[in-house]
Amino acid sequence: AGRGGTLLKPCVVLYVCPYVNRNSKEDLFWFLPGEQLLCEASTVLKYVQEDSCQHGVYGRLVCTDFKIAFLGDDESALDNDETQFKNKVIGENDITLHCVDQIYGVFDEKKKTLFGQLKKYPEKLIIHCKDLRVFQFCLRYTKEEEVKRIVSGIIHHTQAPKLLKRLFLFSYATAAQNNTVTDPKNHTVMFDTLKDWCWELERTKGNMKYKAVSVNEGYKVCERLPAYFVVPTPLPEENVQRFQGHGIPIWCWSCHNGSALLKMSALPKEQDDGILQIQKSFLDGIYKTIHRPPYEIVKTEDLSSNFLSLQEIQTAYSKFKQLFLIDNSTEFWDTDIKWFSLLESSSWLDIIRRCLKKAIEITECMEAQNMNVLLLEENASDLCCLISSLVQLMMDPHCRTRIGFQSLIQKEWVMGGHCFLDRCNHLRQNDKEEVPVFLLFLDCVWQLVHQHPPAFEFTETYLTVLSDSLYIPIFSTFFFNSPHQKDTNMGREGQDTQSKPLNLLTVWDWSVQFEPKAQTLLKNPLYVEKPKLDKGQRKGMRFKHQRQLSLPLTQSKSSPKRGFFREETDHLIKNLLGKRISKLINSSDELQDNFREFYDSWHSKSTDYHGLLLPHIEGPELKVWAQRYLRWIPEAQILGGGQVATLSKLLEMMEEVQSLQEKIDERHHSQQAPQAEAPCLLRNSARLSSLFPFALLQRHSSKPVLPTSGWKALGDEDDLAKREDEFVDLGDV
């Protein structure tokens, strides 16, 4: 296939191995259903990322239509028995084809990016992964013909544009169709039926003002929208069909005080004055439906023009990830002296802060001012998904449970039409479309989890493996651009009624990836569920959530200058028509005053973990998600330290309390159900790494904490003491 040219049908004939002996004792390679071997090379040396000494293990490097895998000749050197947190689908030395970020070759000690057809083949292959692993393979001792085959095969199958139907997702689903078993304990709401949306409306008490509609059933109105969604009750259903779902306020969530969060995609830009007048009249009617002062007041947030751009996110992450794609120990220490300045210049943490701040601003409008908020975006499928999810996570304690969080992602991201296929660049068809919006969301969620651990039923390990699952093509969750695209390619919307629709796995069935013992690390043992009240207790009781959040702020009955009101209707319409106008919302000074008062007031009070939850967004409070970004760098680990050591001690105390409780119960002959046992994987914390469970007993580098490249500039001991703040170990990040 030509780079940037016409999309050609991928050819695999050149790289398919004609015979695979799967029963040989020498062949220790495990195949998933539908997986085929494409090419392989023997006598490959896999380097150990330690220091400049090139230590490694010999073995075979293989490439299938699912992954690249290294099979060591000495299995004991690769399989650490202490690695108890094992993924059943992806091994320690496996890289799914979708997880490959960049491929480099070393020619005469010079590192070059590899792509397309090669005239000369490298003596060393370096693979940078999207989960930030770095693999280095020495091909110096491999036969020349095998080097050509494996290098060409890996480049082709990871970088050439693909057709959707050629994804391994379909090969796996077809081969495993009769063996697919869903987890009966998975109660995630998928939002693929009208009943699911009605249930969500009832749960949030939004059914008084909003209704679930089936006007798009069969995707006959719009392929971008899900088959079922929720709109304001007064909105006629024929309005949805008018502009194929554009310009329609779609419900996201309702607050306990009656305010709601809505989103809307902009109408297509038109030059014809007659069409513009029709669109303006249409939007005027829509606006009157949702803005009915003093009962219904709407504030708009234009995320397309007054917030982040997708290009900013992509640029920041491209710089940020380079801090963690370390080829060797020497490179790590050489960059350590300027690590914090590089981190700041990437602007990734600043983008996280801006996202959290925007979510808090919207929360303040809904909670303190009792206003509806309408999020605007061109297609309402990127930043709308991000901000609406963060707002719900902060305001709705149900979304902080594991089932609630998974249901939130299903509702706002999967059914919300986030283009996972394009944003993750799974097909390699357009690099410009690749933007890590969902990863940015997970990083924002991690900041909340890190600052308020007891409020979440899931752990940071859960978030880390969820981010890894973006690149595992046996789950349908993150491999389609819309519900319509998924249903069409599964055979549900096809004309052939004879064929049976494919049954694709969802990522929420964690038993596919992890054994029950490993799954205990996904659940937070410190989380305490909200006690359920009986009807007698519930009567006359004011919700704790509401009491805590009724903060002494400015009056909710605002002057016409606050938000979008009658005299600003024309501005809203112009904005939705594609004529972007900056500073459409209330004055920045007033907004900042309301935000600061709301923010400071909440943080001055004790935290109700089952109520509103706001993050700290000051500079020092936002941190690097160490477990995800630093887990593959041995030098960044603290053996026997970090949060895992604290958690281990807490679990020991919990076990003691549980043991005492059981003894008390025995004395009273109480027949109570046994409680969940604390994860035994966390015992003996002195032997664990701070980046557990992804690193256990990795060897420490012999290099000092201070970077060697800066020794000459440090001066004498007195000067070193004065400048100690400039050199900080990564373990403190």
XYZ file of C-alpha atoms in Angstrom:
733
model
C 0.000 0.000 0.000
C 1.334 3.425 -0.838
C 1.865 5.806 2.072
C -0.628 8.661 1.699
C -1.875 7.202 -1.597
C -4.728 4.947 -2.579
C -5.767 2.354 -0.041
C -4.802 -1.037 -1.389
C -6.020 -4.381 -0.213
C -3.500 -5.656 2.370
C -1.510 -8.610 1.079
C -0.413 -11.278 3.530
C 0.693 -13.996 1.108
C 4.359 -13.091 1.256
C 4.491 -13.438 4.999
C 2.258 -16.408 5.762
C 4.043 -19.476 7.050
C 2.689 -22.450 5.035
C 2.929 -24.912 7.907
C 2.607 -24.505 11.651
C 3.394 -27.406 13.935
C 1.250 -26.561 16.942
C 1.693 -29.913 18.670
C 5.482 -29.999 18.785
C 7.046 -29.776 22.217
C 9.496 -27.301 20.761
C 6.630 -25.037 19.746
C 5.518 -23.428 22.996
C 3.454 -20.783 21.222
C -0.197 -20.443 22.215
C -2.665 -19.471 19.507
C -5.980 -17.756 20.131
C -8.966 -18.996 18.113
C -8.556 -17.730 14.565
C -4.921 -16.667 15.052
C -2.456 -17.528 12.268
C 1.311 -17.459 12.158
C 2.613 -15.097 9.473
C 6.403 -15.138 9.805
C 9.165 -15.951 12.296
C 12.903 -15.748 12.887
C 15.126 -17.834 15.146
C 18.347 -17.013 17.024
C 17.075 -13.554 17.950
C 18.584 -11.880 21.002
C 16.105 -9.919 23.113
C 17.969 -7.278 25.077
C 17.235 -6.680 28.749
C 16.628 -3.009 29.449
C 19.218 -2.523 32.158
C 22.318 -0.549 31.240
C 24.795 -0.143 28.433
C 25.850 -3.789 28.861
C 23.904 -5.645 26.194
C 22.549 -8.581 28.183
C 19.702 -10.614 26.781
C 17.993 -13.895 26.050
C 18.036 -15.879 22.794
C 14.836 -17.143 21.256
C 12.354 -16.901 18.376
C 10.614 -13.746 17.213
C 7.235 -14.499 15.633
C 4.530 -12.384 14.035
C 0.900 -13.484 13.763
C -2.198 -11.675 12.558
C -2.809 -10.773 16.213
C 0.548 -10.022 17.814
C 4.331 -9.989 17.783
C 5.742 -12.413 20.339
C 9.177 -13.427 21.583
C 9.642 -17.044 22.667
C 12.784 -17.435 24.720
C 14.919 -20.558 24.440
C 15.418 -20.362 28.208
C 11.847 -20.017 29.466
C 12.998 -19.738 33.082
C 14.767 -16.503 32.255
C 11.582 -14.990 30.888
C 8.835 -16.454 33.058
C 9.095 -15.066 36.530
C 7.074 -17.282 38.869
C 6.462 -14.261 41.052
C 4.538 -12.496 38.282
C 1.146 -13.260 39.762
C -0.742 -10.563 37.847
C -0.751 -12.254 34.459
C -2.879 -11.366 31.500
C -4.340 -14.523 29.950
C -4.516 -12.951 26.478
C -1.293 -10.943 26.242
C 1.964 -12.305 27.668
C 4.892 -10.369 29.050
C 6.727 -10.631 25.714
C 3.695 -10.148 23.457
C 2.797 -6.983 21.544
C -0.549 -6.785 19.769
C -0.199 -5.338 16.277
C -2.411 -2.399 17.305
C -0.132 -1.617 20.242
C 2.912 -0.914 18.053
C 3.652 2.807 17.940
C 6.973 3.181 16.129
C 9.565 0.778 14.702
C 13.247 1.679 14.537
C 16.247 -0.043 13.046
C 19.881 0.354 14.007
C 22.327 0.552 11.093
C 26.015 0.927 12.036
C 25.040 2.288 15.484
C 22.611 4.808 13.942
C 18.912 4.603 14.850
C 16.448 5.209 12.002
C 12.661 4.979 11.691
C 11.529 2.005 9.588
C 8.602 2.116 7.149
C 7.684 0.825 3.714
C 9.977 -1.377 1.649
C 13.567 -1.581 2.915
C 16.661 -1.807 0.702
C 18.869 -2.642 3.656
C 17.855 -4.525 6.782
C 18.902 -3.506 10.312
C 21.142 -5.382 12.687
C 18.947 -4.321 15.601
C 15.153 -3.843 15.800
C 13.579 -1.470 18.361
C 9.806 -1.438 18.877
C 8.103 1.368 20.827
C 4.640 0.383 22.060
C 1.573 2.494 22.775
C 1.532 1.133 26.334
C 5.084 2.596 26.559
C 6.999 -0.680 26.560
C 10.255 -0.736 24.590
C 11.514 -3.968 23.001
C 14.981 -4.346 21.502
C 15.977 -7.330 19.376
C 19.447 -8.072 18.032
C 19.287 -9.682 14.571
C 23.030 -9.968 14.081
C 23.030 -13.738 14.613
C 19.848 -14.436 12.640
C 19.898 -15.798 9.097
C 19.662 -13.047 6.501
C 16.572 -14.528 4.856
C 14.772 -14.746 8.207
C 15.730 -11.140 9.033
C 14.188 -9.920 5.780
C 11.027 -11.946 6.380
C 10.445 -10.941 10.010
C 11.323 -7.237 9.599
C 9.249 -6.843 6.417
C 6.374 -8.762 7.983
C 6.317 -6.689 11.177
C 6.509 -3.386 9.269
C 3.756 -4.426 6.870
C 1.301 -5.804 9.407
C 1.692 -2.932 11.873
C 1.949 0.082 9.559
C 0.128 -0.664 6.287
C -3.468 0.634 6.044
C -6.047 -2.026 6.856
C -9.634 -2.719 5.970
C -12.061 -2.918 8.875
C -13.067 -6.484 8.073
C -9.379 -7.522 8.134
C -9.073 -6.760 11.854
C -8.295 -9.786 14.001
C -11.457 -8.931 15.932
C -13.550 -10.626 13.225
C -11.272 -13.658 12.823
C -11.436 -14.249 16.559
C -15.206 -13.728 16.787
C -15.817 -16.147 13.904
C -13.510 -18.852 15.283
C -14.717 -18.523 18.879
C -18.398 -17.977 18.078
C -19.607 -21.189 19.683
C -17.243 -20.937 22.657
C -17.980 -17.365 23.754
C -19.279 -17.294 27.326
C -20.289 -14.032 28.969
C -19.648 -13.314 32.609
C -22.959 -13.613 34.538
C -21.581 -11.216 37.179
C -21.126 -8.435 34.624
C -24.073 -6.091 35.177
C -22.736 -3.209 33.075
C -25.567 -1.287 31.409
C -24.814 -1.374 27.677
C -27.403 1.270 26.628
C -28.259 -0.660 23.478
C -31.954 -0.981 24.341
C -34.718 1.514 25.083
C -35.148 -0.132 28.481
C -31.577 0.778 29.490
C -32.178 4.462 28.796
C -35.488 4.433 30.656
C -33.708 2.835 33.615
C -31.048 5.563 33.598
C -33.724 8.266 33.424
C -35.498 6.743 36.406
C -32.256 6.350 38.370
C -31.340 10.030 37.947
C -34.952 11.275 38.327
C -34.681 12.769 34.853
C -37.883 11.134 33.581
C -39.960 14.142 34.685
C -38.467 16.405 31.993
C -36.887 14.044 29.476
C -37.954 11.065 27.410
C -36.206 8.145 25.720
C -36.945 7.953 21.989
C -36.615 5.227 19.375
C -36.892 7.474 16.329
C -33.423 6.338 15.187
C -34.149 2.643 15.535
C -32.430 0.851 12.662
C -30.313 4.018 12.204
C -32.841 5.320 9.687
C -32.349 8.954 10.776
C -28.643 9.207 11.563
C -25.769 6.720 11.508
C -23.803 8.862 13.960
C -26.331 8.576 16.810
C -27.259 5.424 18.744
C -30.522 3.645 18.037
C -31.986 5.000 21.289
C -31.263 8.199 23.206
C -32.939 10.814 25.401
C -34.267 14.271 24.485
C -36.342 16.939 26.300
C -39.990 15.884 26.635
C -41.452 18.936 24.764
C -39.219 18.271 21.729
C -41.225 16.796 18.812
C -39.591 13.644 17.458
C -39.852 14.889 13.883
C -37.348 17.625 14.783
C -34.715 14.926 15.283
C -35.078 13.919 11.653
C -34.874 17.478 10.326
C -31.072 17.771 10.138
C -30.082 14.125 10.736
C -29.721 14.583 14.488
C -27.633 17.783 14.314
C -28.805 20.729 16.381
C -30.737 18.483 18.773
C -30.133 18.750 22.556
C -29.366 15.204 23.721
C -29.596 14.389 27.415
C -26.549 13.113 29.293
C -27.471 13.215 32.988
C -29.774 14.844 35.558
C -28.767 16.264 38.941
C -30.738 15.765 42.164
C -31.914 19.406 42.030
C -33.477 18.998 38.576
C -30.717 20.596 36.496
C -29.426 18.561 33.575
C -26.385 18.131 31.393
C -27.062 18.165 27.634
C -24.941 17.997 24.496
C -25.515 19.156 20.949
C -23.684 18.824 17.629
C -23.473 21.857 15.361
C -25.456 22.155 12.161
C -23.491 21.840 8.910
C -22.020 25.104 7.636
C -23.975 26.612 4.776
C -23.314 29.600 2.502
C -26.819 29.924 1.080
C -28.793 32.662 2.879
C -32.084 30.822 2.449
C -30.766 27.666 4.122
C -29.163 29.749 6.866
C -32.520 31.376 7.603
C -34.176 27.947 7.815
C -31.475 26.721 10.209
C -31.798 29.858 12.327
C -35.550 29.425 12.616
C -35.088 25.758 13.522
C -32.533 26.521 16.262
C -34.709 29.309 17.629
C -37.493 26.780 18.169
C -35.087 24.297 19.755
C -33.739 26.975 22.080
C -37.217 27.973 23.258
C -37.855 24.314 24.073
C -34.928 24.027 26.498
C -34.698 27.631 27.759
C -37.841 28.675 29.629
C -36.918 31.178 32.357
C -37.356 31.332 35.257
C -38.061 27.573 35.370
C -35.484 26.319 32.873
C -32.289 28.315 32.390
C -29.622 27.060 30.012
C -25.954 27.927 29.889
C -23.933 26.864 26.850
C -20.331 25.693 26.776
C -18.818 25.753 23.308
C -16.033 23.179 23.494
C -15.060 23.646 19.841
C -13.943 27.262 20.108
C -13.575 28.167 23.785
C -11.682 25.130 25.005
C -8.958 22.702 23.946
C -8.362 21.678 20.368
C -7.719 18.073 19.411
C -4.422 19.165 17.882
C -3.287 20.559 21.248
C -4.042 17.225 22.921
C -2.180 15.207 20.309
C 0.858 17.514 20.305
C 1.098 17.505 24.099
C 0.852 13.730 24.375
C 3.404 13.192 21.596
C 5.934 15.174 23.647
C 4.829 13.654 26.943
C 5.171 10.011 25.931
C 8.765 10.499 24.800
C 9.721 10.945 28.464
C 8.917 7.273 29.079
C 10.013 5.567 25.874
C 13.513 4.890 27.182
C 15.761 2.543 25.206
C 18.293 1.887 27.984
C 19.474 2.914 31.429
C 22.106 5.313 30.111
C 19.463 7.259 28.190
C 17.330 7.403 31.330
C 20.051 8.995 33.449
C 21.151 11.353 30.700
C 17.663 12.872 30.507
C 16.949 12.788 34.232
C 18.598 16.144 34.938
C 16.069 17.941 32.698
C 13.119 15.606 33.230
C 10.865 18.074 35.053
C 11.464 20.859 32.546
C 10.622 18.428 29.724
C 7.505 17.372 31.602
C 6.386 20.980 31.956
C 7.124 21.838 28.330
C 4.935 18.949 27.142
C 1.853 20.712 28.676
C 0.152 17.338 29.304
C -0.498 18.014 32.990
C -1.765 21.496 32.110
C -4.252 19.977 29.670
C -5.453 17.641 32.437
C -5.851 20.645 34.731
C -7.887 22.521 32.123
C -10.203 19.538 31.633
C -10.788 19.142 35.365
C -11.313 22.896 35.758
C -13.895 22.953 32.977
C -15.745 20.046 34.594
C -15.756 21.875 37.961
C -17.122 25.035 36.287
C -20.001 23.049 34.804
C -20.584 21.314 38.128
C -20.830 24.728 39.810
C -23.459 25.869 37.300
C -25.576 22.770 37.827
C -25.132 22.357 41.577
C -24.911 25.919 42.910
C -26.842 27.892 40.281
C -29.365 25.169 39.369
C -28.794 25.750 35.662
C -28.925 23.319 32.771
C -25.680 23.139 30.819
C -25.554 22.515 27.070
C -22.223 21.297 25.692
C -21.549 22.234 22.075
C -19.101 20.540 19.732
C -18.924 19.969 16.004
C -19.916 16.283 16.261
C -20.368 16.083 20.058
C -18.212 12.957 20.124
C -14.820 13.970 21.520
C -14.600 16.712 24.143
C -18.319 16.346 24.899
C -17.666 12.717 25.895
C -14.702 13.767 28.023
C -16.284 16.667 29.910
C -19.733 15.111 30.399
C -18.117 11.950 31.824
C -15.950 13.953 34.254
C -18.944 15.979 35.447
C -20.925 12.808 36.154
C -17.964 11.226 37.890
C -17.718 14.236 40.214
C -21.445 14.587 40.887
C -22.810 11.032 40.800
C -21.390 8.501 43.312
C -22.897 5.659 41.263
C -20.369 6.424 38.508
C -17.570 5.797 41.011
C -18.544 2.143 41.405
C -17.044 -0.275 38.903
C -20.372 -1.143 37.265
C -21.371 2.529 37.260
C -18.073 3.598 35.693
C -18.299 0.946 32.979
C -21.897 1.940 32.275
C -20.782 5.586 32.069
C -18.203 4.722 29.398
C -20.804 2.708 27.501
C -23.278 5.591 27.600
C -21.048 8.591 26.924
C -18.262 7.096 24.804
C -19.410 3.917 23.057
C -23.043 4.927 22.452
C -22.021 8.594 22.334
C -20.239 7.868 19.059
C -16.623 8.476 20.046
C -14.539 7.402 17.053
C -12.289 4.865 18.786
C -11.282 3.349 15.446
C -9.966 6.698 14.175
C -8.755 8.217 17.438
C -6.666 5.108 18.224
C -5.662 4.790 14.552
C -6.436 1.074 14.565
C -6.671 0.917 10.765
C -3.572 3.057 10.131
C -5.479 4.940 7.436
C -5.061 8.508 8.696
C -2.441 9.449 11.273
C -3.914 12.959 11.557
C -7.096 11.547 13.114
C -5.184 9.894 15.964
C -5.807 11.768 19.233
C -5.681 10.148 22.712
C -8.951 11.688 23.978
C -10.010 8.575 25.895
C -6.559 8.194 27.448
C -6.784 11.843 28.542
C -10.091 11.014 30.224
C -8.548 8.045 32.062
C -5.669 10.248 33.216
C -8.174 12.792 34.570
C -10.017 9.976 36.350
C -6.709 8.765 37.809
C -6.133 12.224 39.334
C -9.467 11.870 41.160
C -8.734 8.283 42.218
C -5.283 9.290 43.438
C -6.617 12.239 45.469
C -9.736 10.522 46.858
C -9.077 6.730 46.983
C -11.964 5.779 49.334
C -14.509 7.299 46.950
C -13.869 4.754 44.188
C -14.690 1.072 44.055
C -11.979 0.496 41.435
C -8.224 0.997 41.680
C -5.547 2.646 39.584
C -4.597 -0.854 38.402
C -8.094 -1.136 36.934
C -7.565 2.115 35.017
C -4.156 0.946 33.803
C -5.406 -2.372 32.398
C -8.391 -0.550 30.893
C -5.984 1.726 29.014
C -4.061 -1.368 27.843
C -7.301 -2.919 26.577
C -7.597 -0.167 23.954
C -5.156 -2.173 21.839
C -6.451 -5.746 22.308
C -8.538 -6.606 19.227
C -10.666 -9.366 20.675
C -12.980 -6.859 22.394
C -15.437 -4.813 20.352
C -15.689 -1.967 22.880
C -12.859 0.187 21.505
C -12.730 -0.902 17.846
C -15.643 0.929 16.215
C -16.508 4.543 15.453
C -20.222 4.229 16.219
C -22.907 1.741 17.255
C -24.109 1.732 13.636
C -20.683 0.693 12.353
C -20.518 -2.089 14.923
C -24.000 -3.443 14.252
C -23.495 -3.303 10.487
C -20.237 -5.241 10.576
C -21.558 -7.767 13.081
C -24.281 -8.699 10.608
C -27.192 -7.263 12.618
C -28.047 -4.648 10.020
C -27.103 -6.694 6.950
C -29.464 -8.003 4.313
C -28.342 -11.593 4.763
C -30.755 -12.965 7.322
C -29.403 -16.483 6.850
C -26.049 -15.777 8.512
C -25.828 -15.679 12.270
C -24.689 -12.320 13.739
C -21.239 -12.363 15.301
C -21.111 -12.335 19.074
C -18.271 -9.972 19.983
C -16.755 -9.793 23.454
C -16.843 -6.614 25.517
C -13.878 -5.485 27.551
C -16.041 -5.485 30.707
C -15.792 -9.266 30.993
C -12.540 -9.168 32.957
C -12.472 -12.967 33.361
C -11.253 -13.149 29.749
C -8.028 -11.380 30.692
C -7.491 -12.186 34.373
C -7.957 -15.024 36.810
C -10.152 -14.325 39.885
C -7.051 -13.931 42.052
C -5.659 -11.217 39.797
C -9.060 -9.505 39.519
C -8.953 -8.720 43.233
C -6.382 -6.042 42.392
C -8.977 -4.239 40.287
C -11.253 -3.694 43.287
C -10.444 -1.142 45.970
C -10.509 -2.841 49.404
C -10.839 0.565 51.109
C -14.050 1.459 49.310
C -17.151 1.440 51.501
C -20.539 1.198 49.850
C -23.176 3.744 50.734
C -25.484 2.236 53.380
C -28.978 1.564 52.108
C -31.750 3.199 54.118
C -35.145 1.647 54.714
C -38.316 3.555 53.905
C -38.756 4.739 57.479
C -35.289 6.273 57.614
C -35.652 7.799 54.159
C -38.791 9.785 55.017
C -38.154 13.373 55.977
C -34.411 12.954 55.581
C -32.529 15.471 53.499
C -29.900 13.879 51.299
C -26.375 14.285 52.582
C -25.304 15.005 49.025
C -27.651 17.974 48.822
C -26.884 19.331 52.285
C -23.167 19.383 51.738
C -23.381 20.951 48.316
C -25.750 23.785 49.088
C -22.879 26.204 49.426
C -23.233 29.890 50.382
C -22.750 31.265 46.884
C -24.277 34.058 44.880
C -28.027 34.025 44.272
C -29.197 31.417 41.798
C -31.672 33.854 40.241
C -29.208 35.451 37.928
C -29.336 38.690 36.045
C -29.716 38.402 32.284
C -25.958 38.916 31.962
C -25.245 35.436 33.324
C -25.366 32.722 30.720
C -27.387 32.549 27.517
C -30.716 34.292 27.932
C -33.228 35.921 25.657
C -31.064 38.701 24.307
C -28.276 36.201 23.578
C -30.359 33.778 21.522
C -28.986 35.152 18.257
C -25.420 34.556 19.437
C -26.239 30.932 20.254
C -27.789 30.407 16.847
C -24.835 31.961 15.037
C -22.520 29.755 17.038
C -24.404 26.574 16.192
C -24.449 27.531 12.534
C -20.684 27.327 12.501
C -19.889 31.054 12.855
C -17.734 30.768 15.947
C -17.851 33.714 18.337
C -15.399 33.891 21.227
C -16.364 34.749 24.784
C -20.021 33.888 24.341
C -20.596 33.014 27.955
C -20.694 35.275 30.978
C -17.749 37.537 31.739
C -14.558 35.771 32.754
C -14.254 37.760 35.993
C -17.694 36.702 37.191
C -17.052 33.129 36.098
C -13.748 33.015 37.952
C -15.339 34.466 41.105
C -18.119 31.867 41.107
C -15.680 29.070 40.369
C -13.184 30.090 43.070
C -15.885 30.530 45.709
C -17.434 27.158 44.890
C -14.051 25.410 44.699
C -12.631 26.872 47.922
C -15.850 26.344 49.852
C -16.012 22.655 48.942
C -12.371 21.996 49.815
C -12.749 23.757 53.158
C -15.207 21.100 54.359
C -14.839 17.432 55.174
C -15.295 15.119 52.201
C -18.423 13.056 51.773
C -17.204 10.225 49.560
C -20.795 9.445 48.547
C -21.513 13.038 47.554
C -19.932 15.616 45.311
C -16.234 15.086 44.677
C -13.936 17.823 43.424
C -10.250 17.379 42.612
C -7.435 19.698 43.618
C -6.201 21.334 40.434
C -3.309 23.429 41.721
C 0.021 22.678 40.078
C 1.617 20.437 42.742
C -1.586 18.425 43.197
C -1.627 17.102 39.627
C 0.831 14.253 39.279
C 2.169 11.841 36.702
C 0.228 8.587 36.547
C 3.312 6.638 37.594
C 1.853 3.139 37.418
C 0.960 3.498 33.743
C 3.784 5.644 32.460
C 6.764 4.501 34.551
C 5.993 0.813 35.111
C 8.441 -0.474 32.485
C 11.409 1.611 33.695
C 13.350 -0.300 36.407
C 15.154 2.847 37.589
C 11.852 4.503 38.493
C 10.822 1.767 40.921
C 11.112 1.779 44.695
C 11.462 -1.724 46.100
C 9.351 -2.148 49.213
C 8.049 1.432 48.970
C 5.395 3.566 47.402
C 1.642 3.328 47.850
C 1.672 -0.454 47.620
C 3.517 -0.665 50.941
C 0.906 1.535 52.656
C -1.947 -0.425 51.117
C -0.370 -3.711 52.187
C -0.275 -2.580 55.821
C -3.887 -1.423 55.660
C -4.932 -4.796 54.276
C -3.126 -6.564 57.106
C -5.137 -4.471 59.582
C -8.347 -5.264 57.700
C -7.563 -8.980 57.906
C -7.015 -8.698 61.654
C -10.307 -6.853 62.108
C -12.080 -9.431 59.952
C -10.555 -12.261 61.961
C -11.727 -10.678 65.225
C -15.195 -10.148 63.757
C -15.387 -13.810 62.777
C -14.485 -14.855 66.318
C -17.214 -12.597 67.713
C -19.693 -14.022 65.220
C -18.753 -17.569 66.229
C -19.463 -16.784 69.851
C -22.892 -15.467 68.942
C -23.435 -18.391 66.520
C -24.139 -15.866 63.784
C -24.585 -17.263 60.301
C -23.170 -14.489 58.163
C -21.881 -14.726 54.646
C -18.072 -14.778 54.513
C -16.540 -11.488 53.476
C -14.195 -11.114 50.557
C -10.651 -12.044 51.422
C -8.013 -9.324 51.105
C -5.776 -9.853 48.082
C -2.928 -12.112 49.117
C -0.922 -10.699 46.214
C -0.161 -7.681 48.377
C 1.433 -9.555 51.239
C 5.171 -9.268 51.875
C 5.241 -5.655 50.718
C 8.993 -5.446 51.338
C 9.486 -7.624 48.249
C 7.171 -5.617 46.011
C 7.927 -2.687 43.742
C 6.224 0.690 44.047
C 4.878 0.003 40.539
C 3.245 -3.289 41.573
C 1.582 -5.326 40.096
C 3.402 -4.610 36.825
C 6.873 -4.847 38.371
C 8.012 -7.056 41.229
C 11.696 -7.828 41.706
C 13.246 -6.010 38.791
C 16.918 -5.431 39.327
C 18.014 -2.001 40.458
C 20.372 -0.114 38.242
C 23.757 0.524 39.776
C 23.537 4.140 38.680
C 23.148 6.791 41.407
C 20.032 8.856 41.988
C 21.776 11.934 40.611
C 22.291 11.935 36.837
C 25.871 11.221 35.814
C 25.708 13.699 32.981
C 25.474 16.527 35.498
C 28.372 15.604 37.815
C 30.860 18.066 36.351
C 28.479 20.965 36.724
C 27.583 20.238 40.336
C 30.728 21.579 41.993
C 31.777 20.729 45.555
C 29.690 19.202 48.360
C 28.481 22.563 49.690
C 27.292 23.578 46.262
C 25.628 20.182 45.862
C 23.718 20.648 49.125
C 22.446 24.040 47.995
C 21.213 22.629 44.703
C 19.709 19.389 45.961
C 16.211 20.531 45.062
C 17.111 20.588 41.390
C 17.738 16.850 41.304
C 14.885 14.708 42.430
C 14.437 10.968 42.095
C 11.550 9.956 39.838
C 10.107 7.950 42.692
C 8.831 11.227 44.160
C 6.779 12.142 41.093
